PDB file of C-alpha atoms in Angstrom:
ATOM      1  CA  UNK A   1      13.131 -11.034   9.573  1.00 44.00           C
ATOM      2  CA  UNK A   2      10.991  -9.543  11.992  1.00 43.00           C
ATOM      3  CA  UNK A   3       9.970  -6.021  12.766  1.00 46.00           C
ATOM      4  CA  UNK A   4       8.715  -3.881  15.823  1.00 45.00           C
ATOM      5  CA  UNK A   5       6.283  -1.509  15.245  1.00 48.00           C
ATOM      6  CA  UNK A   6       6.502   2.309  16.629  1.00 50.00           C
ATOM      7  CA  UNK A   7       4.123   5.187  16.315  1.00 47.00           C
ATOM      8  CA  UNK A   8       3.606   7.765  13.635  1.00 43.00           C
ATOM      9  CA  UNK A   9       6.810  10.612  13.066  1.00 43.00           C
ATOM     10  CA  UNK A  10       9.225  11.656  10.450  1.00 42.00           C
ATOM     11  CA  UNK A  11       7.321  14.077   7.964  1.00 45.00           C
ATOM     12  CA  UNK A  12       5.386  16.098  10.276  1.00 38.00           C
ATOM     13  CA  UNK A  13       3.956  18.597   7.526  1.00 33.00           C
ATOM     14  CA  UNK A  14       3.092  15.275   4.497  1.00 34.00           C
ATOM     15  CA  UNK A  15      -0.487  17.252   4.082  1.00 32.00           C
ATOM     16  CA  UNK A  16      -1.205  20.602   2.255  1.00 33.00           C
ATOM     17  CA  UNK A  17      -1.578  23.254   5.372  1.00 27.00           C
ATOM     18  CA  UNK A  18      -5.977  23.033   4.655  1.00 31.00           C
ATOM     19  CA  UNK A  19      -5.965  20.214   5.700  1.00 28.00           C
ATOM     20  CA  UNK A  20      -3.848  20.093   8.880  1.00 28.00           C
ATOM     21  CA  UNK A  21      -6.712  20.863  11.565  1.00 26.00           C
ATOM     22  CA  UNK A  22      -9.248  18.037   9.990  1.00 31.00           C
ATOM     23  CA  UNK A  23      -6.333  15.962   9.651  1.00 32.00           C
ATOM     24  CA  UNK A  24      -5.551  16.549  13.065  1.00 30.00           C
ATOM     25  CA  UNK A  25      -9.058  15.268  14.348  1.00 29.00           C
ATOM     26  CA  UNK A  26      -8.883  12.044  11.466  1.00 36.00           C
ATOM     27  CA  UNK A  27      -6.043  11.096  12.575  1.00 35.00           C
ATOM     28  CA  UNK A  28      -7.146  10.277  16.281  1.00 34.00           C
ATOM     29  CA  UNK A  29     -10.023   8.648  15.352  1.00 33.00           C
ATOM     30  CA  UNK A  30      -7.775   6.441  12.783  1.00 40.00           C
ATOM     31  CA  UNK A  31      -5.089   5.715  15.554  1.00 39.00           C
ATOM     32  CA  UNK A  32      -8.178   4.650  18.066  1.00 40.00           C
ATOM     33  CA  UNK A  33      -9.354   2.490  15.947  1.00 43.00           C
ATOM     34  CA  UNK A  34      -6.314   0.578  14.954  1.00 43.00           C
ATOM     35  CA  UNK A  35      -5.576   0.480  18.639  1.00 43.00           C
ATOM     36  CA  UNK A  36      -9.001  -2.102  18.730  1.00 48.00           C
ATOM     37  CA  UNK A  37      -8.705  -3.706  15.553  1.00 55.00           C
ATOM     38  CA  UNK A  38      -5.016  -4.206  14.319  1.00 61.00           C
ATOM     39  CA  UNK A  39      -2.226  -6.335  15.654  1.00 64.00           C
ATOM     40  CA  UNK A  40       0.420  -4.141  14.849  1.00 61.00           C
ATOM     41  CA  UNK A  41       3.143  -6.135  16.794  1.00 71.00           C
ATOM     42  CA  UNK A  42       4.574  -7.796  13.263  1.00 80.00           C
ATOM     43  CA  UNK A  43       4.904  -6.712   9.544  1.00 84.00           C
ATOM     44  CA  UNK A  44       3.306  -9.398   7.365  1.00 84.00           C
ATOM     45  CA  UNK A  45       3.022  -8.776   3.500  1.00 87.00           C
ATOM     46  CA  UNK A  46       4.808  -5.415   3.013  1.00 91.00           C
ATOM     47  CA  UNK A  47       5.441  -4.068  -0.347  1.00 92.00           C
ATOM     48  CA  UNK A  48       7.520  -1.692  -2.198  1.00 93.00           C
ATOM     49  CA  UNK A  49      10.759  -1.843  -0.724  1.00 94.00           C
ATOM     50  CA  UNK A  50      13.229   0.681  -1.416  1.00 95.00           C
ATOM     51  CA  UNK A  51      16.920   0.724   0.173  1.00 94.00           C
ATOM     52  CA  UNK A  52      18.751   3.694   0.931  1.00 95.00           C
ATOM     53  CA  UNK A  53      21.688   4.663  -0.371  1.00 90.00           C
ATOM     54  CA  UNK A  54      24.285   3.454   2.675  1.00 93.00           C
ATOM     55  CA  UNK A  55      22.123  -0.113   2.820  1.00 93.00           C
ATOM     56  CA  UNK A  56      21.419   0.195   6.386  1.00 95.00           C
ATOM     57  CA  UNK A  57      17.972   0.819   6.156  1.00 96.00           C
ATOM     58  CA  UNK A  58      14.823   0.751   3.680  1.00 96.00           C
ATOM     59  CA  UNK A  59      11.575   2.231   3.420  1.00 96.00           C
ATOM     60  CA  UNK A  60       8.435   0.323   2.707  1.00 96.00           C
ATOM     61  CA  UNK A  61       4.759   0.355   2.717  1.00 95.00           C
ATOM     62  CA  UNK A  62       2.567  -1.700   4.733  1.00 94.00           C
ATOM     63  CA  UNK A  63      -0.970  -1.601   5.738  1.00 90.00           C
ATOM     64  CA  UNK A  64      -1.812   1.669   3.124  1.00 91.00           C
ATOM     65  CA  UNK A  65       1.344   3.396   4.811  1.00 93.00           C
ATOM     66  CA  UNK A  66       5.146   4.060   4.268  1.00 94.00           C
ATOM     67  CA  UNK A  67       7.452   2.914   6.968  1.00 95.00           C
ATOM     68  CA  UNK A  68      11.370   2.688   7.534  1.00 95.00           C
ATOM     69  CA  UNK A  69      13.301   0.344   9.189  1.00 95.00           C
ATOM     70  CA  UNK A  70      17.088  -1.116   9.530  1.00 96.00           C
ATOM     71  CA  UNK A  71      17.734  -3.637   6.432  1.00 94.00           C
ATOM     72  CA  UNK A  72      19.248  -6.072   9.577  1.00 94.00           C
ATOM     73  CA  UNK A  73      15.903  -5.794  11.223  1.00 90.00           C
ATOM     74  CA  UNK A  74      14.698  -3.754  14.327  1.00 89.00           C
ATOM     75  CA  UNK A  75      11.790  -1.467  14.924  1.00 91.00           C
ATOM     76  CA  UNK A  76       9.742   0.056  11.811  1.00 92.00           C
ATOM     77  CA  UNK A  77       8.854   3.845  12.146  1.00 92.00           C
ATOM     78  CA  UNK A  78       5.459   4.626  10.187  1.00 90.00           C
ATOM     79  CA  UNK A  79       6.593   8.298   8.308  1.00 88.00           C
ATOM     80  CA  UNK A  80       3.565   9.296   6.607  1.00 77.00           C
ATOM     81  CA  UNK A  81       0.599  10.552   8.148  1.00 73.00           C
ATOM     82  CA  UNK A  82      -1.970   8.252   9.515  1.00 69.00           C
ATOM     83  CA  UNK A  83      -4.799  10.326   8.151  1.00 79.00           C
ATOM     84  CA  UNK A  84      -4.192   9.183   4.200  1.00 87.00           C
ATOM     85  CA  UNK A  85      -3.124   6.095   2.555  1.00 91.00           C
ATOM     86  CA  UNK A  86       0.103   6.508   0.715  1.00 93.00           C
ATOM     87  CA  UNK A  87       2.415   3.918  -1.364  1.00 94.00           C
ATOM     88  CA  UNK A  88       4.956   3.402  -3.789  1.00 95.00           C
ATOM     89  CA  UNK A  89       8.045   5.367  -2.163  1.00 97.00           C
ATOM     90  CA  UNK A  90      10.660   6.008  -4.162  1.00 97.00           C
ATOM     91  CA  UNK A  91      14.140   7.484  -3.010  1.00 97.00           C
ATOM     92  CA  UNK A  92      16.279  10.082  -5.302  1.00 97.00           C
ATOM     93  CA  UNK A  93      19.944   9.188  -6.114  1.00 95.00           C
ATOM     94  CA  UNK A  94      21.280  11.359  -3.363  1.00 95.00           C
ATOM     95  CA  UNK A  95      18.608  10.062  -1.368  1.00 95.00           C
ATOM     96  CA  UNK A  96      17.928  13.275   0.542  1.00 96.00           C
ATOM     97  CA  UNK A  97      14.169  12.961  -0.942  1.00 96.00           C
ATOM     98  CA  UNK A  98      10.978  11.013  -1.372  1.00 96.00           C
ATOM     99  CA  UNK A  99       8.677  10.887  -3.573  1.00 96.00           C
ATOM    100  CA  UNK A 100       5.441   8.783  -2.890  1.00 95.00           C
ATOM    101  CA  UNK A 101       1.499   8.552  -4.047  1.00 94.00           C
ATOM    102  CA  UNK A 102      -1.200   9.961  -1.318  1.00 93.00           C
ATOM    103  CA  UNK A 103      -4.834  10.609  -1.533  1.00 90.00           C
ATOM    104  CA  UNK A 104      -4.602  13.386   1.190  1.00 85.00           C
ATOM    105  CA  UNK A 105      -6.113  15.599  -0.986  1.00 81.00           C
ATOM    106  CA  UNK A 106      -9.235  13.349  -2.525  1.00 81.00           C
ATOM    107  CA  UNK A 107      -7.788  11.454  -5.311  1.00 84.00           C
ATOM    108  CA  UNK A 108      -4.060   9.887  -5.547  1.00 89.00           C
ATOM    109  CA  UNK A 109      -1.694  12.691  -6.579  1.00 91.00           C
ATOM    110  CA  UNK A 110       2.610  11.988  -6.041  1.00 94.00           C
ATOM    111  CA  UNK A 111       4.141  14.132  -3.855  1.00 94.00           C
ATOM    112  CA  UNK A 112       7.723  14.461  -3.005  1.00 95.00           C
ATOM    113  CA  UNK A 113       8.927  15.518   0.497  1.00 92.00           C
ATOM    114  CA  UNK A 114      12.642  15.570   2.100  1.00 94.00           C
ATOM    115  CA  UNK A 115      13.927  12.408   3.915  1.00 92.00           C
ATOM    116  CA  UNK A 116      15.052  14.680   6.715  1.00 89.00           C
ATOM    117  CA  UNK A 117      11.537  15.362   7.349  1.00 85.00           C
ATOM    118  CA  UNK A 118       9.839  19.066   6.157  1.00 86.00           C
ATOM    119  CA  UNK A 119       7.263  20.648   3.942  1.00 89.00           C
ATOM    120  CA  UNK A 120       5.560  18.555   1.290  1.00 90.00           C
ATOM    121  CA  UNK A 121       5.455  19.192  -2.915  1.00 92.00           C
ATOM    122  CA  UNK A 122       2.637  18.150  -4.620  1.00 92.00           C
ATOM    123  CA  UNK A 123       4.132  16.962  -8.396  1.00 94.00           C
ATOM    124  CA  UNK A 124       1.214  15.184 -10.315  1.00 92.00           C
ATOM    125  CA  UNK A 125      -2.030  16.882 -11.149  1.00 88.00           C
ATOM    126  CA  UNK A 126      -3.486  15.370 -13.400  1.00 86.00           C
ATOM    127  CA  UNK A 127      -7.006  13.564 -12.537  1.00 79.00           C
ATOM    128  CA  UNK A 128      -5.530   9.736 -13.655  1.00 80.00           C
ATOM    129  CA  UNK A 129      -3.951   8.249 -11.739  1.00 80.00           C
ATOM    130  CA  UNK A 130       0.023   8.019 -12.084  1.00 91.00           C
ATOM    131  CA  UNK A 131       2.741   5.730  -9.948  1.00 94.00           C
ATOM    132  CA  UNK A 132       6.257   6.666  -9.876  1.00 96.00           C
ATOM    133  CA  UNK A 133       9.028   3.969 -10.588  1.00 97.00           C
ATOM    134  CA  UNK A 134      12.522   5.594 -10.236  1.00 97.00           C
ATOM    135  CA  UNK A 135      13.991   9.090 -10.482  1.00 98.00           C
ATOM    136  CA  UNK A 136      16.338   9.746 -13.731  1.00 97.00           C
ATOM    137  CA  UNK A 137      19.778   9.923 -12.346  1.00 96.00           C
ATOM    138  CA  UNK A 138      20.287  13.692 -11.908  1.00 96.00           C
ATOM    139  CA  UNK A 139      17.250  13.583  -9.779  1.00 96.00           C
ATOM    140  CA  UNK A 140      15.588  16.473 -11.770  1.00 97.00           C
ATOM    141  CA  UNK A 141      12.942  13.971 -13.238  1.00 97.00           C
ATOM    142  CA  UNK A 142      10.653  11.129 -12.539  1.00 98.00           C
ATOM    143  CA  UNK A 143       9.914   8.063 -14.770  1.00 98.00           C
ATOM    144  CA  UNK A 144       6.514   7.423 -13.570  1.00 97.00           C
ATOM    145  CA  UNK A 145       3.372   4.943 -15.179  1.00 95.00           C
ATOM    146  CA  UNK A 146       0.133   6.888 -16.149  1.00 92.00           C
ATOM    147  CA  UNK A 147      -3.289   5.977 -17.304  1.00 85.00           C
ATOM    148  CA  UNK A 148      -4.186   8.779 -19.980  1.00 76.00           C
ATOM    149  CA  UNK A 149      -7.328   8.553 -22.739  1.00 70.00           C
ATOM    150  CA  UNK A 150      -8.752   5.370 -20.440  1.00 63.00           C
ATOM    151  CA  UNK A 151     -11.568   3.692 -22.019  1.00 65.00           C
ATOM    152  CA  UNK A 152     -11.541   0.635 -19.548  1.00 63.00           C
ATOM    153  CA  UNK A 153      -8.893  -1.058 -21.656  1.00 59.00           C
ATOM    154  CA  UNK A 154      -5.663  -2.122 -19.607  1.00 58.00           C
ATOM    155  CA  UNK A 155      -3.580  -0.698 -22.350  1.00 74.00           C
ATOM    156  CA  UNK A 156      -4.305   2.388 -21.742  1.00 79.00           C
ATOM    157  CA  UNK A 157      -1.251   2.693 -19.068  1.00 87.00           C
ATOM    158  CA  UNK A 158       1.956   4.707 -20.636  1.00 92.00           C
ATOM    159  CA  UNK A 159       5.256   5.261 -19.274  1.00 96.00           C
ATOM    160  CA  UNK A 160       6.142   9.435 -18.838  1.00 96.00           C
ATOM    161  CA  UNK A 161       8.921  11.642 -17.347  1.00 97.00           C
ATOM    162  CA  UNK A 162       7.374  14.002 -14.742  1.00 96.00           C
ATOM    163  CA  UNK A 163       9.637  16.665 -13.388  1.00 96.00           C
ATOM    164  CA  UNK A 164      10.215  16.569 -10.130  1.00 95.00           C
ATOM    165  CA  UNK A 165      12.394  19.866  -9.236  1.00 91.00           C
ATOM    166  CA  UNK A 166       9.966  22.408 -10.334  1.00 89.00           C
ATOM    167  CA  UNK A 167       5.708  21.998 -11.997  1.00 89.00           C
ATOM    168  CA  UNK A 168       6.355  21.116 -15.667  1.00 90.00           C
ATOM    169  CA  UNK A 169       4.405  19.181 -18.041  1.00 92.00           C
ATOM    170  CA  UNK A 170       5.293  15.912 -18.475  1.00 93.00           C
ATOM    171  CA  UNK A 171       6.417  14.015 -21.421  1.00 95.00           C
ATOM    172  CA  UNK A 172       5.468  10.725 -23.058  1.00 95.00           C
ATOM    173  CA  UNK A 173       8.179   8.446 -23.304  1.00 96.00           C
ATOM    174  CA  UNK A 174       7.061   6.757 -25.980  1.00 94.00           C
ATOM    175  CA  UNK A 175       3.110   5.494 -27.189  1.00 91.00           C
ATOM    176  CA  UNK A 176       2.764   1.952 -26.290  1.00 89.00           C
ATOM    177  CA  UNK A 177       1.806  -0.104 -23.707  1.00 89.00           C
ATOM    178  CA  UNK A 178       4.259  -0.498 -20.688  1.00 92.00           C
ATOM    179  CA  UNK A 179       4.639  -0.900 -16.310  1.00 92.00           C
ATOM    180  CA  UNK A 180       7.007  -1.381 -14.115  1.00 95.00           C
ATOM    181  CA  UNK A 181       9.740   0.678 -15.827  1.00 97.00           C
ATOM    182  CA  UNK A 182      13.231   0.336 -14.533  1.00 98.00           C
ATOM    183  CA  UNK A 183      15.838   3.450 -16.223  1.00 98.00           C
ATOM    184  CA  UNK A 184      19.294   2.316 -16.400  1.00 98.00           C
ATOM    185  CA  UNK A 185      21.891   4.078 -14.086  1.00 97.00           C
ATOM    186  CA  UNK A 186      22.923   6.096 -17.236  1.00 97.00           C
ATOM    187  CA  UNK A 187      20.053   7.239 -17.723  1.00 97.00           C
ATOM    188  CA  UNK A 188      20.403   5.776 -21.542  1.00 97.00           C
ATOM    189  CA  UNK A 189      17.705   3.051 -21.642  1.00 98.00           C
ATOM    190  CA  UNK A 190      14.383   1.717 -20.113  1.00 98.00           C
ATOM    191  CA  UNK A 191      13.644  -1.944 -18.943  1.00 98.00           C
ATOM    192  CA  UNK A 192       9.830  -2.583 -18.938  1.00 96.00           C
ATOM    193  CA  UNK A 193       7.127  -4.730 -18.535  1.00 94.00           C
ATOM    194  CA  UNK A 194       5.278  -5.638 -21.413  1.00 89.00           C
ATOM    195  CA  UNK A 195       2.163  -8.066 -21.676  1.00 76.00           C
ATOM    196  CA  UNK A 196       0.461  -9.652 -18.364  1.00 57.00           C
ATOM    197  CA  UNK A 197      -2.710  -8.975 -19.547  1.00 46.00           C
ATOM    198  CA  UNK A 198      -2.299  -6.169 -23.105  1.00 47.00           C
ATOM    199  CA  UNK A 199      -3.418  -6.655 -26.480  1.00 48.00           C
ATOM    200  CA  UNK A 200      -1.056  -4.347 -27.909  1.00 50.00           C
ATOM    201  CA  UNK A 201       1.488  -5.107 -31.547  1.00 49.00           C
ATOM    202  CA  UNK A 202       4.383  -7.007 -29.349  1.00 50.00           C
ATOM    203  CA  UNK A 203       2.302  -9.531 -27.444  1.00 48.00           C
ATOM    204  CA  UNK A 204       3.378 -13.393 -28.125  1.00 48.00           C
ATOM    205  CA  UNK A 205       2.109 -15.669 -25.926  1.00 44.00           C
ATOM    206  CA  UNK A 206       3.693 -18.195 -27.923  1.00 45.00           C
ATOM    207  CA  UNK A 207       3.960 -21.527 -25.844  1.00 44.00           C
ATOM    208  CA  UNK A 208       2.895 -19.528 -22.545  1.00 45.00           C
ATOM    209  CA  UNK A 209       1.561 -21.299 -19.753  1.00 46.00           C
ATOM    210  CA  UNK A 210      -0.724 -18.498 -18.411  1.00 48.00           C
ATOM    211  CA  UNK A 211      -2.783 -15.858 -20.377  1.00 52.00           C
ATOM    212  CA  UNK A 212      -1.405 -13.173 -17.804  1.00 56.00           C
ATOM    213  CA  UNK A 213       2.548 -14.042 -18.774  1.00 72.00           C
ATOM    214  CA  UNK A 214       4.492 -10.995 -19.070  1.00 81.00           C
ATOM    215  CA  UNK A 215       7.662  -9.967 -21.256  1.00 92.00           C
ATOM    216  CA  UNK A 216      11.042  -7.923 -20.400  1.00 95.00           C
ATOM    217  CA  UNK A 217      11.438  -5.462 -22.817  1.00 96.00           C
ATOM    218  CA  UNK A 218      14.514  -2.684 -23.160  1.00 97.00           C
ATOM    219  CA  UNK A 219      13.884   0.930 -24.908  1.00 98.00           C
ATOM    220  CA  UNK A 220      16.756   2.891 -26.287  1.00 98.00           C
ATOM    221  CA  UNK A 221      16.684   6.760 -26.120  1.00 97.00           C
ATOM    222  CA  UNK A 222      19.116   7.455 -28.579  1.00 97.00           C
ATOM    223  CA  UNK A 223      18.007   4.951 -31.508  1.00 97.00           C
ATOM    224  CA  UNK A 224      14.252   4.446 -30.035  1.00 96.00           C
ATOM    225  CA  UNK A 225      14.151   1.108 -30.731  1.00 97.00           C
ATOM    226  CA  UNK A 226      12.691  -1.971 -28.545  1.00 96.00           C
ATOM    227  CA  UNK A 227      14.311  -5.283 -27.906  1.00 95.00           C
ATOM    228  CA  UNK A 228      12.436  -8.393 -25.905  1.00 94.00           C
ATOM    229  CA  UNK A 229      15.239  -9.511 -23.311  1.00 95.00           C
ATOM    230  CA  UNK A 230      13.057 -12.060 -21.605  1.00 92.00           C
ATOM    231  CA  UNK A 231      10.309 -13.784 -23.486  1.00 89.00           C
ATOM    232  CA  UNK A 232       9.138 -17.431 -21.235  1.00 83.00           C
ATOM    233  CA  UNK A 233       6.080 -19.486 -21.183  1.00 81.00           C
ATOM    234  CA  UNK A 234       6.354 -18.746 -17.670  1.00 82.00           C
ATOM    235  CA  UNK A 235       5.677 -15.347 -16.211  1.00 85.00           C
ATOM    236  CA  UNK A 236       8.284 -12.729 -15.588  1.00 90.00           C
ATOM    237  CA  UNK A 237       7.890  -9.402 -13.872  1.00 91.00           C
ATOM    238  CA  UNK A 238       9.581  -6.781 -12.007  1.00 93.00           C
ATOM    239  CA  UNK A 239      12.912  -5.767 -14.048  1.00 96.00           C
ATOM    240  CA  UNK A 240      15.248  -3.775 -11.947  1.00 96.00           C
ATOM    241  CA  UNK A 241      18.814  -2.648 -13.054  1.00 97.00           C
ATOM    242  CA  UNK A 242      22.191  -3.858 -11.101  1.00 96.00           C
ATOM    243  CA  UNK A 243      23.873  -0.302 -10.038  1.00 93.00           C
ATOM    244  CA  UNK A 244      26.605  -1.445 -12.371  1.00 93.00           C
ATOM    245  CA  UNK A 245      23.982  -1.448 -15.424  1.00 96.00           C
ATOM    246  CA  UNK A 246      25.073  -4.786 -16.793  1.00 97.00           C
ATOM    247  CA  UNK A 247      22.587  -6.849 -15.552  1.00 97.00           C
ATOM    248  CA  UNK A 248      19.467  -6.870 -14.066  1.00 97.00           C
ATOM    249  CA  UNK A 249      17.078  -8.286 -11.371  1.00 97.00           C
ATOM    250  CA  UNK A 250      13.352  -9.516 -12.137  1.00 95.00           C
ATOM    251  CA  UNK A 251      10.582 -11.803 -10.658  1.00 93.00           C
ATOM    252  CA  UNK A 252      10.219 -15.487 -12.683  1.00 91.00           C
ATOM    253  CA  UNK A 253       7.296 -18.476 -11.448  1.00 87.00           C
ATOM    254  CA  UNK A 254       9.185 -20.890 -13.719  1.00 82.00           C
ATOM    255  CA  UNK A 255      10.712 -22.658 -10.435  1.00 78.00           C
ATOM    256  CA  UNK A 256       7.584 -24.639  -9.029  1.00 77.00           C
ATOM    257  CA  UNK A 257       5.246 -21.532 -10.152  1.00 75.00           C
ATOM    258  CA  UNK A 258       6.035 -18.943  -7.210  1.00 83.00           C
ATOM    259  CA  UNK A 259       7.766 -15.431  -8.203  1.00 86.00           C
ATOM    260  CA  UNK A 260      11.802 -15.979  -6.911  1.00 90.00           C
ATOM    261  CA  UNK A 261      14.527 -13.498  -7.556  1.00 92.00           C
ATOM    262  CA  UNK A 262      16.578 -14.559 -10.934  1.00 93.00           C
ATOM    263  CA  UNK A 263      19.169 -11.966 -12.581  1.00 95.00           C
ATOM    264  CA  UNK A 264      20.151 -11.756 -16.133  1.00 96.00           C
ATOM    265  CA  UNK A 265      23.686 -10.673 -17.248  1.00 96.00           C
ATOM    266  CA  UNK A 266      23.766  -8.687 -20.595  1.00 95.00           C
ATOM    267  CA  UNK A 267      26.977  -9.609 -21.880  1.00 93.00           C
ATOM    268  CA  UNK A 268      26.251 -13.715 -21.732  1.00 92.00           C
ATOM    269  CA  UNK A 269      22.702 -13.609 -21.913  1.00 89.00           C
ATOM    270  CA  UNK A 270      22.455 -15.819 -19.163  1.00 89.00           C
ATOM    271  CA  UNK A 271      20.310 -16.015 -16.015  1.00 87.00           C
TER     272      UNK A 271
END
């Protein structure tokens, strides 16, 4: 699927208002030197995907930028500003907002801004760094990953809720090791990564192929209790719930070593 590229637009004000006039003068210096040293003509290697609501269209990030573009393919519109690098979008359920990392203030901070375009929120504070995954399903909250008390030592990353309607202190899910967390659509339990890499009580590595293989865990609020779903010699990454929360997607190398798509049904157990 290819893409056409078009200039910068969408959300005009992404930057806290000191910024605007230097960000003004960055950002046609940045564009300028693109123009001489970028072939912006095609999309290769874009990441973080996220499909609105209707499935006619999907915002990504490429090239330390988000973008958005028709799902059938067409012309990509970069809708951050060119004068930071921003990632991870992520839409709310209604999917009248975005929420995103940016380092337009110094360090990465996540910041949430309305799809329509307008002003932007700054939501995370702290100075670690912290990623958001998926909003809880009444939009009031964000499941995000967060390095806290880092020593150096990968497991150092937690999973927390961050409110995202109004500045709140956030809350730690719960004290172990975990990335890529997916919430189900009832907002009742948590799909996780768990391994590629930690030390922590869980890891197996029974029979494993590879040193970095990780695990598919689920977390249940209401009895806090884990569960391994997937558990292969071969590496597994990248749960995401089915809308109709009986299944879920995730990334497996065990056909010929390269990440495909594979889902697992609940109910059967089968993939």
């Amino acid at each position: 699927m290819n893409f056409g590229l078009r200039g910068t637009g969408g959300f005009d004000r992404i930057l806290p208002m000191k910024l605007t006039v230097a960000c003004c003068f960055a950002t046609a210096l940045s564009l300028s030197a693109w123009a001489g040293s970028e072939d912006w003509t095609r999309i290769y290697l874009a990441e973080n995907p996220v499909v609105t609501r209707d499935g006619k269209s999907f915002y990504f990030t490429w090239n330390d930028h988000i973008w958005y573009a028709p799902t059938a393919g067409g012309t990509a519109r970069m809708v951050s500003s060119a004068a930071a690098r921003q990632s991870a979008p992520v839409l709310s359920p209604d999917g009248t907002r975005l929420a995103f990392l940016s380092d337009c203030d110094g360090g990465y901070h996540l910041y949430e801004c309305p799809t329509a375009g307008g002003p932007v929120r700054q939501l995370s504070y702290h100075s670690e760094s912290t990623r958001p995954w998926c909003y809880t399903p009444d939009g009031k909250d964000l499941i995000c990953t967060a390095w806290r008390d880092d020593d150096g030592d990968s497991d150092a990353m937690r999973v927390i809720r961050l409110p995202a309607t109004a500045r709140g202190p956030e809350t730690l899910l719960f004290d172990l090791y975990a990335t890529a967390p997916s919430l189900s659509p009832d907002g009742k339990q948590l799909l996780f990564l768990y391994g590629a890499g930690s030390k922590g009580p869980f890891r197996k590595r029974r029979h494993s192929v590879t040193s970095q293989k990780g695990e598919i865990w689920l977390y249940d609020f209401a009895t806090k209790k884990f569960r391994c779903i997937i558990e292969r010699k071969w590496d597994v990454r990248s749960p995401v719930w089915a809308p109709d929360g009986k299944s879920f997607y995730y990334l497996t190398t065990e056909l010929g070593g390269i990440r495909n798509l594979a889902r697992h049904t609940f109910a059967d157990g089968k993939d």
